[in-house]
Coordinates of C-alpha atoms and ligand atoms in Angstrom, one line a residue:
X1 CA 1.2 -10.2 16.1
X2 CA 1.2 -10.3 19.9
X3 CA 2.2 -13.5 21.8
X4 CA -1.3 -14.1 23.0
X5 CA -2.7 -13.6 19.5
X6 CA -0.2 -16.1 18.3
X7 CA -1.2 -18.7 20.9
X8 CA -4.9 -18.3 20.2
X9 CA -4.2 -18.5 16.6
X10 CA -2.2 -21.7 16.8
X11 CA -5.1 -23.3 18.7
X12 CA -7.5 -22.3 16.0
X13 CA -5.4 -23.1 13.1
X14 CA -6.0 -26.9 13.3
X15 CA -9.5 -26.3 12.1
X16 CA -9.0 -23.1 10.2
X17 CA -7.7 -24.6 7.0
X18 CA -11.0 -26.4 6.3
X19 CA -12.1 -23.0 4.9
X20 CA -15.6 -21.7 4.4
X21 CA -15.9 -21.7 0.7
X22 CA -18.0 -24.4 -1.1
X23 CA -17.6 -25.7 -4.6
X24 CA -16.9 -23.2 -7.4
X25 CA -17.0 -20.3 -5.0
X26 CA -14.3 -18.1 -3.6
X27 CA -14.8 -16.0 -0.5
X28 CA -12.5 -13.0 -0.6
X29 CA -11.5 -10.7 2.3
X30 CA -10.2 -7.3 1.2
X31 CA -10.2 -3.6 2.0
X32 CA -11.0 -2.3 -1.5
X33 CA -14.1 -0.3 -0.6
X34 CA -13.6 3.1 -2.3
X35 CA -15.1 3.9 -5.7
X36 CA -11.9 3.4 -7.6
X37 CA -11.0 0.3 -5.6
X38 CA -14.4 -1.3 -6.1
X39 CA -14.1 -0.6 -9.9
X40 CA -10.9 -2.5 -9.9
X41 CA -12.2 -5.3 -7.8
X42 CA -15.1 -5.7 -10.2
X43 CA -12.6 -6.6 -12.9
X44 CA -11.5 -9.6 -10.9
X45 CA -15.0 -10.5 -9.9
X46 CA -16.2 -10.5 -13.4
X47 CA -13.2 -12.5 -14.7
X48 CA -14.0 -15.2 -12.2
X49 CA -17.7 -15.1 -12.7
X50 CA -17.0 -15.5 -16.4
X51 CA -15.4 -18.8 -15.4
X52 CA -18.4 -19.9 -13.5
X53 CA -16.9 -19.1 -10.1
X54 CA -19.1 -17.4 -7.5
X55 CA -17.6 -14.5 -5.6
X56 CA -18.5 -14.1 -1.9
X57 CA -17.4 -10.7 -0.9
X58 CA -16.0 -9.9 2.6
X59 CA -15.0 -6.2 2.5
X60 CA -13.4 -4.6 5.6
X61 CA -13.0 -0.8 5.1
X62 CA -9.8 0.9 6.2
X63 CA -6.9 1.8 4.0
X64 CA -3.6 0.1 4.7
X65 CA -5.6 -3.0 5.8
X66 CA -5.2 -2.9 9.6
X67 CA -8.9 -3.5 10.2
X68 CA -8.9 -6.2 7.6
X69 CA -6.1 -8.0 9.4
X70 CA -8.0 -7.8 12.7
X71 CA -11.1 -9.3 10.9
X72 CA -9.0 -12.0 9.4
X73 CA -7.5 -13.0 12.8
X74 CA -11.1 -13.2 14.2
X75 CA -12.2 -15.4 11.3
X76 CA -9.2 -17.8 11.6
X77 CA -9.6 -18.0 15.4
X78 CA -13.2 -19.0 14.8
X79 CA -12.0 -21.8 12.5
X80 CA -13.5 -20.1 9.5
X81 CA -10.7 -18.8 7.2
X82 CA -11.8 -17.2 4.0
X83 CA -10.5 -18.6 0.6
X84 CA -8.4 -15.7 -0.3
X85 CA -7.2 -12.6 1.6
X86 CA -5.7 -9.3 0.4
X87 CA -2.5 -9.0 2.4
X88 CA 0.6 -6.8 2.4
X89 CA 4.3 -8.0 2.7
X90 CA 5.3 -8.7 6.3
X91 CA 1.7 -9.8 7.2
X92 CA 2.2 -12.6 4.7
X93 CA 5.4 -13.6 6.4
X94 CA 3.6 -13.6 9.8
X95 CA 1.0 -16.0 8.4
X96 CA 3.6 -18.2 6.9
X97 CA 5.0 -18.8 10.3
X98 CA 1.7 -20.0 11.6
X99 CA 2.2 -23.5 10.3
X100 CA 0.7 -25.3 7.4
X101 CA -2.5 -23.3 6.9
X102 CA -1.8 -21.7 3.5
X103 CA -2.5 -23.3 0.1
X104 CA 0.3 -24.4 -2.1
X105 CA 0.1 -22.6 -5.5
X106 CA 3.1 -24.2 -7.1
X107 CA 1.3 -25.9 -9.9
X108 CA -0.4 -22.7 -11.0
X109 CA 2.8 -20.8 -10.6
X110 CA 4.8 -23.3 -12.7
X111 CA 2.1 -23.2 -15.4
X112 CA 2.1 -19.4 -15.4
X113 CA 5.9 -19.1 -15.3
X114 CA 5.7 -17.0 -12.1
X115 CA 9.3 -17.8 -11.0
X116 CA 10.6 -16.0 -14.1
X117 CA 8.3 -13.0 -14.4
X118 CA 7.4 -12.0 -10.9
X119 CA 10.2 -9.8 -9.4
X120 CA 12.3 -11.1 -6.5
X121 CA 11.1 -8.1 -4.4
X122 CA 7.6 -9.6 -4.5
X123 CA 8.6 -13.3 -4.5
X124 CA 10.2 -12.7 -1.1
X125 CA 6.7 -12.4 0.3
X126 CA 4.6 -14.6 -2.1
X127 CA 7.1 -17.5 -1.9
X128 CA 8.6 -17.1 1.5
X129 CA 9.9 -20.7 1.7
X130 CA 9.9 -23.3 -1.1
X131 CA 6.3 -22.8 -2.1
X132 CA 4.1 -20.1 -3.5
X133 CA 1.3 -19.2 -1.0
X134 CA 0.0 -15.9 -2.5
X135 CA -0.6 -14.4 -5.9
X136 CA 0.6 -10.8 -6.2
X137 CA -2.0 -8.6 -8.0
X138 CA 0.0 -5.4 -8.5
X139 CA 2.7 -3.1 -7.4
X140 CA 1.7 0.2 -5.8
X141 CA 4.1 2.9 -4.6
X142 CA 3.6 5.6 -2.0
X143 CA 5.9 8.5 -2.9
X144 CA 3.4 10.3 -5.2
X145 CA 1.8 13.7 -5.3
X146 CA -1.6 14.1 -7.0
X147 CA -2.5 17.7 -8.0
X148 CA -5.5 19.4 -9.5
X149 CA -4.2 20.9 -12.8
X150 CA -6.8 23.7 -13.1
X151 CA -6.1 24.9 -9.6
X152 CA -2.4 25.0 -10.2
X153 CA -2.9 26.8 -13.5
X154 CA -5.3 29.3 -12.0
X155 CA -2.8 30.1 -9.2
X156 CA 0.3 30.1 -11.5
X157 CA 1.9 27.2 -9.7
X158 CA 4.2 25.0 -11.7
X159 CA 5.1 21.5 -10.8
X160 CA 7.7 21.7 -8.0
X161 CA 11.0 20.0 -8.5
X162 CA 12.4 20.0 -5.0
X163 CA 11.2 20.0 -1.4
X164 CA 11.5 23.8 -1.0
X165 CA 9.6 24.5 -4.2
X166 CA 6.9 22.0 -3.0
X167 CA 6.6 24.0 0.3
X168 CA 6.4 27.2 -1.7
X169 CA 3.7 25.8 -3.9
X170 CA 1.7 24.6 -0.9
X171 CA 2.1 28.1 0.6
X172 CA 0.8 29.7 -2.5
X173 CA -2.3 27.5 -2.6
X174 CA -2.9 28.2 1.1
X175 CA -2.5 32.0 0.6
X176 CA -5.1 31.8 -2.2
X177 CA -7.6 30.2 0.2
X178 CA -7.4 26.7 -1.0
X179 CA -6.8 23.6 1.1
X180 CA -3.2 23.2 0.1
X181 CA -2.7 19.6 1.2
X182 CA -5.7 17.2 1.3
X183 CA -5.1 14.8 4.1
X184 CA -7.0 12.4 6.2
X185 CA -5.8 12.2 9.8
X186 CA -5.5 8.5 10.2
X187 CA -2.2 6.8 11.4
X188 CA -1.7 4.9 8.1
X189 CA -2.1 8.0 6.1
X190 CA 0.4 9.9 8.1
X191 CA 2.7 6.9 7.8
X192 CA 2.2 7.0 4.0
X193 CA 3.5 10.6 4.0
X194 CA 6.3 9.7 6.3
X195 CA 7.8 7.2 3.7
X196 CA 8.5 10.3 1.6
X197 CA 9.5 12.6 4.5
X198 CA 12.3 10.0 5.4
X199 CA 13.4 9.7 1.8
X200 CA 13.4 13.5 1.2
X201 CA 15.5 14.0 4.4
X202 CA 18.1 11.3 4.0
X203 CA 17.8 9.6 0.7
X204 CA 17.5 5.9 -0.1
X205 CA 20.4 4.7 2.1
X206 CA 19.0 6.5 5.1
X207 CA 15.6 5.0 4.4
X208 CA 17.1 1.5 4.2
X209 CA 19.1 2.0 7.4
X210 CA 16.2 3.4 9.4
X211 CA 13.0 1.9 8.1
X212 CA 14.2 -1.5 6.9
X213 CA 17.4 -2.3 8.9
X214 CA 15.9 -0.5 12.0
X215 CA 19.3 0.8 13.0
X216 CA 18.8 2.7 16.3
X217 CA 21.4 5.2 15.3
X218 CA 19.6 6.1 12.1
X219 CA 16.3 6.1 13.8
X220 CA 17.4 8.6 16.3
X221 CA 19.6 10.7 14.0
X222 CA 19.5 14.3 13.0
X223 CA 18.2 13.2 9.6
X224 CA 15.2 11.6 11.4
X225 CA 14.6 14.8 13.2
X226 CA 14.7 16.5 9.8
X227 CA 12.1 14.0 8.5
X228 CA 9.8 14.9 11.4
X229 CA 10.4 18.6 10.7
X230 CA 9.1 17.9 7.2
X231 CA 6.0 16.3 8.6
X232 CA 5.5 19.4 10.7
X233 CA 5.8 21.6 7.7
X234 CA 3.2 19.5 5.9
X235 CA 0.9 19.6 9.0
X236 CA 0.8 23.4 8.4
X237 CA -1.0 22.9 5.1
X238 CA -3.9 20.6 6.0
X239 CA -7.4 21.9 6.8
X240 CA -9.0 22.0 10.2
X241 CA -11.3 19.0 9.5
X242 CA -8.5 16.6 8.5
X243 CA -8.9 14.4 11.6
X244 CA -10.2 10.9 10.8
X245 CA -11.0 11.7 7.1
X246 CA -10.8 8.7 4.8
X247 CA -8.2 8.9 2.1
X248 CA -10.6 8.8 -0.8
X249 CA -12.5 11.8 0.6
X250 CA -9.1 13.6 0.6
X251 CA -8.6 12.6 -3.0
X252 CA -12.1 13.9 -3.8
X253 CA -11.1 17.3 -2.4
X254 CA -8.3 17.4 -5.1
X255 CA -10.6 16.1 -7.7
X256 CA -13.3 18.7 -7.1
X257 CA -10.8 21.6 -6.8
X258 CA -11.3 22.3 -3.1
X259 CA -7.6 21.3 -2.5
X260 CA -4.5 21.6 -4.6
X261 CA -2.4 18.5 -3.6
X262 CA -2.5 15.1 -2.0
X263 CA 0.4 12.9 -1.1
X264 CA -0.8 9.4 -1.5
X265 CA -0.1 6.0 -3.1
X266 CA -1.1 5.5 -6.7
X267 CA -4.4 3.9 -5.6
X268 CA -5.4 7.6 -5.5
X269 CA -5.3 7.5 -9.3
X270 CA -8.1 5.0 -9.2
X271 CA -10.3 7.7 -7.7
X272 CA -9.4 10.3 -10.3
X273 CA -10.1 7.8 -13.1
X274 CA -13.3 6.7 -11.5
X275 CA -14.4 10.4 -11.5
X276 CA -13.7 10.5 -15.2
X277 CA -10.6 12.6 -14.9
X278 CA -7.7 12.4 -17.3
X279 CA -4.0 12.5 -16.3
X280 CA -2.1 15.5 -17.7
X281 CA -5.4 17.3 -18.5
X282 CA -7.3 17.3 -15.2
X283 CA -4.7 16.1 -12.8
X284 CA -0.9 15.7 -12.4
X285 CA 1.0 12.8 -10.9
X286 CA 4.6 13.3 -9.9
X287 CA 7.0 11.8 -7.3
X288 CA 7.2 13.7 -4.0
X289 CA 9.8 16.3 -4.7
X290 CA 13.1 15.2 -3.2
X291 CA 12.3 11.5 -3.6
X292 CA 12.8 11.0 -7.4
X293 CA 14.8 8.0 -8.4
X294 CA 13.5 6.0 -5.4
X295 CA 10.3 4.0 -5.2
X296 CA 8.7 3.0 -1.9
X297 CA 6.6 0.1 -3.1
X298 CA 3.9 -2.2 -1.7
X299 CA 2.2 -5.1 -3.4
X300 CA -1.3 -6.4 -2.8
X301 CA -1.2 -10.1 -2.8
X302 CA -4.0 -12.6 -2.4
X303 CA -2.9 -15.1 0.2
X304 CA -4.8 -18.4 -0.1
X305 CA -5.9 -20.6 2.8
X306 CA -5.8 -24.3 2.3
X307 CA -9.2 -25.8 1.5
X308 CA -10.4 -29.3 2.2
X309 CA -13.1 -29.5 -0.5
X310 CA -11.3 -30.3 -3.8
X311 CA -13.9 -28.2 -5.7
X312 CA -13.2 -25.2 -3.5
X313 CA -9.4 -25.7 -4.1
X314 CA -10.1 -25.8 -7.8
X315 CA -11.9 -22.4 -7.7
X316 CA -9.1 -21.0 -5.6
X317 CA -6.4 -22.2 -8.1
X318 CA -8.5 -20.7 -10.9
X319 CA -8.5 -17.4 -9.0
X320 CA -4.7 -17.5 -8.6
X321 CA -4.2 -18.3 -12.3
X322 CA -6.6 -15.5 -13.4
X323 CA -4.8 -12.9 -11.3
X324 CA -1.4 -13.6 -13.0
X325 CA -2.7 -13.7 -16.5
X326 CA -1.0 -10.8 -18.5
X327 CA -4.4 -9.7 -19.8
X328 CA -5.9 -9.5 -16.3
X329 CA -2.8 -7.6 -15.1
X330 CA -3.5 -4.9 -17.7
X331 CA -7.3 -4.9 -17.2
X332 CA -7.0 -4.6 -13.4
X333 CA -4.0 -2.3 -13.0
X334 CA -5.1 0.3 -15.5
X335 CA -8.2 0.8 -13.3
X336 CA -6.6 0.4 -9.9
X337 CA -3.8 2.9 -10.4
X338 CA -1.1 0.3 -9.7
X339 CA 1.4 -1.3 -12.2
X340 CA 1.6 -5.0 -13.1
X341 CA 3.1 -7.6 -10.7
X342 CA 4.7 -9.3 -13.8
X343 CA 7.7 -7.8 -15.6
X344 CA 6.6 -9.0 -19.0
X345 CA 3.5 -6.9 -19.4
X346 CA 3.8 -4.1 -21.9
X347 CA 2.9 -0.5 -20.9
X348 CA 0.9 0.2 -24.1
X349 CA -2.5 0.3 -22.4
X350 CA -1.4 2.4 -19.4
X351 CA -1.9 6.1 -19.1
X352 CA 1.0 8.5 -18.6
X353 CA 1.0 8.1 -14.8
X354 CA 0.9 4.3 -15.2
X355 CA 3.7 4.4 -17.8
X356 CA 5.8 6.6 -15.4
X357 CA 5.0 4.2 -12.6
X358 CA 6.3 1.2 -14.7
X359 CA 9.4 3.0 -15.8
X360 CA 10.2 4.3 -12.3
X361 CA 9.8 0.8 -10.9
X362 CA 12.2 -0.7 -13.5
X363 CA 14.8 2.0 -13.0
X364 CA 14.6 1.8 -9.2
X365 CA 14.9 -1.9 -9.3
X366 CA 18.0 -1.6 -11.4
X367 CA 19.5 1.1 -9.3
X368 CA 18.9 -0.7 -6.0
X369 CA 16.5 2.1 -4.9
X370 CA 13.3 0.0 -4.9
X371 CA 12.5 0.0 -1.2
X372 CA 9.6 -1.5 0.7
X373 CA 7.0 1.0 2.0
X374 CA 7.0 1.3 5.8
X375 CA 3.5 2.8 5.7
X376 CA 2.2 -0.2 3.8
X377 CA 3.8 -3.2 5.5
X378 CA 6.8 -3.8 3.2
X379 CA 9.7 -2.4 5.3
X380 CA 9.3 -4.1 8.7
X381 CA 7.1 -6.5 10.6
X382 CA 3.6 -5.4 11.6
X383 CA 4.5 -4.9 15.3
X384 CA 7.3 -2.5 14.4
X385 CA 5.2 -0.8 11.8
X386 CA 2.4 -0.2 14.3
X387 CA 4.8 1.1 16.9
X388 CA 6.1 3.6 14.3
X389 CA 2.6 4.6 13.3
X390 CA 1.9 5.6 17.0
X391 CA 4.9 7.9 17.2
X392 CA 4.4 9.4 13.7
X393 CA 0.7 10.2 14.5
X394 CA 1.4 11.5 18.0
X395 CA 4.0 13.9 16.5
X396 CA 1.7 15.0 13.7
X397 CA -0.9 15.9 16.3
X398 CA 1.6 17.9 18.2
X399 CA 2.3 15.6 21.2
X400 CA 6.0 15.5 20.5
X401 CA 8.4 18.0 18.9
X402 CA 10.7 16.5 16.2
X403 CA 13.6 15.8 18.5
X404 CA 11.3 14.0 21.0
X405 CA 9.7 12.1 18.1
X406 CA 13.0 10.7 16.9
X407 CA 13.9 9.6 20.4
X408 CA 10.4 8.0 20.8
X409 CA 10.9 6.2 17.5
X410 CA 14.0 4.6 18.8
X411 CA 12.3 3.4 22.0
X412 CA 9.1 2.3 20.2
X413 CA 11.0 0.2 17.6
X414 CA 13.1 -1.4 20.4
X415 CA 10.0 -2.2 22.4
X416 CA 8.3 -3.8 19.4
X417 CA 11.1 -6.2 18.5
Ligands
BGC501 C1 -3.3 -1.1 -0.6 C2 -4.1 -0.5 -1.8 C3 -5.3 0.2 -1.3 C4 -4.9 1.3 -0.2 C5 -6.0 2.1 0.3 C6 -3.0 0.0 0.4 O1 -2.4 -0.6 1.5 O2 -2.1 -1.6 -1.1 O3 -4.5 -1.5 -2.7 O4 -6.0 0.8 -2.3 O5 -4.2 0.6 0.8 O6 -7.1 1.3 0.8

C-alpha cells in the first residue's frame, strides 16, 4: 500500500468499522466469478442462507484479487467496509496494521478449536497478533499442471517427469497443431507460472532466499536468470491470442481439447469439475515437473470488519463458524479445487487430485518445503509482489532479456521496500 493510500485510509478508518451490513446479513467482497468459483461460493451462500443469514454479494472479477483489493480500499475510504472480504496472506497483514478495524473472532475460534487444527502457516496471517481476525477457507497451491488426457493420448505424450520432458511434451503438442500451453497474458497469471519457474531453476532454498527473504544476491543470481529463461521457453508455447485472456478461458481451452496443458493453481480443477470432467479420465493433474516435493501455497481467508450492530456481528460470527466446520470444509473444497484449511479433515470425499493435494501439503509441511506463493500474496508484501509482477510481465512480453530481467528484479524489489 502506498503512503498516500495509507494516510487516506487512516482518515477513513474511524468510520469504516461501522460496516454496511444490517441484521442477519453478511455482505461479502470476493473475486470468485468463474463458473467453478461461483459453484464453490454457492456452497457457502447456501450454508448461511440455511441459517437464516442473507448474503449480499459484492463480486469483483480478476484472479489474484488485485482489482478486489482496489475496490476494498475504495469502500473503506468511503466509510463503508463490507462484512467480510476474501483476502490473501500479506494483504491481511497490511490491514492488520491499519488499527483496530477488524473483528475479533477469538470466541468462535476457541469454540471451533482453530488454534489446534489450523496450520501455523495460515495462522501467521489469520491471527497476526493475539487475535483471530480472519477465517481461512482453504489451501490452494500454484505449482500444478492441468492436462487434457485425450489430447495427450492421441499425441502419444506421457506425463512428463522433469523440466526437459515437459518442454519436449509441449513441443510435441505444438508440432501437432495444438495450443501447447493455454495461458492468459495477465501479470498475475505470469507470476503464477513464475512461482514454478523459480522452483524448477533453483529448488526450495533458492525460492526461499529470493521470493521470501528477498536477498538481492539471490534475486540477481544466475539461477534467477535461469528462471527467466524457463519463462522464455514457456512463452514459445502460448498461442497468438494469449494477451489479456482470463485464466478460466485458458482452462476452457484445455477442457475442450484446443490446448494440451495449463500451468495454474488448483482453482483450475474447479473449472474442470464444473464442466463435468473427471480427474484421471478426462484430465490429469500433476506438479510442474522439477517442482515435486515443494508446494507453493496460498490460502483464501475471509477477513472480517468490525460491525457496530450486534445482530450484524452475530451474522458475521456465524459465517466464521460455518467456514471452519469440518463438513463445510469438505463440501466447499471438493468443489473449489483447494484442500481444507484444517488438518483434521479426512480426504475420503476428495478426488485423486484433491487427495494428492492434501498428501503433498502434509509432506511439504513436514519437510520444510511448504512455501508461500509469490504470485498469490503469500511470499512478500503487496508492494514487492506488484513490483515483481511488472518485471516478470515485461520480460514475458519481450521487453527484457533474462539477464536484464534479473537485474530489474533486484532494482524493483529494492525500490518497493
Ligand atoms: C485465489 C483463488 C482464485 C484464483 C483465481 C487466487 O488468488 O486464491 O481462490 O480462484 O485466485 O481467481
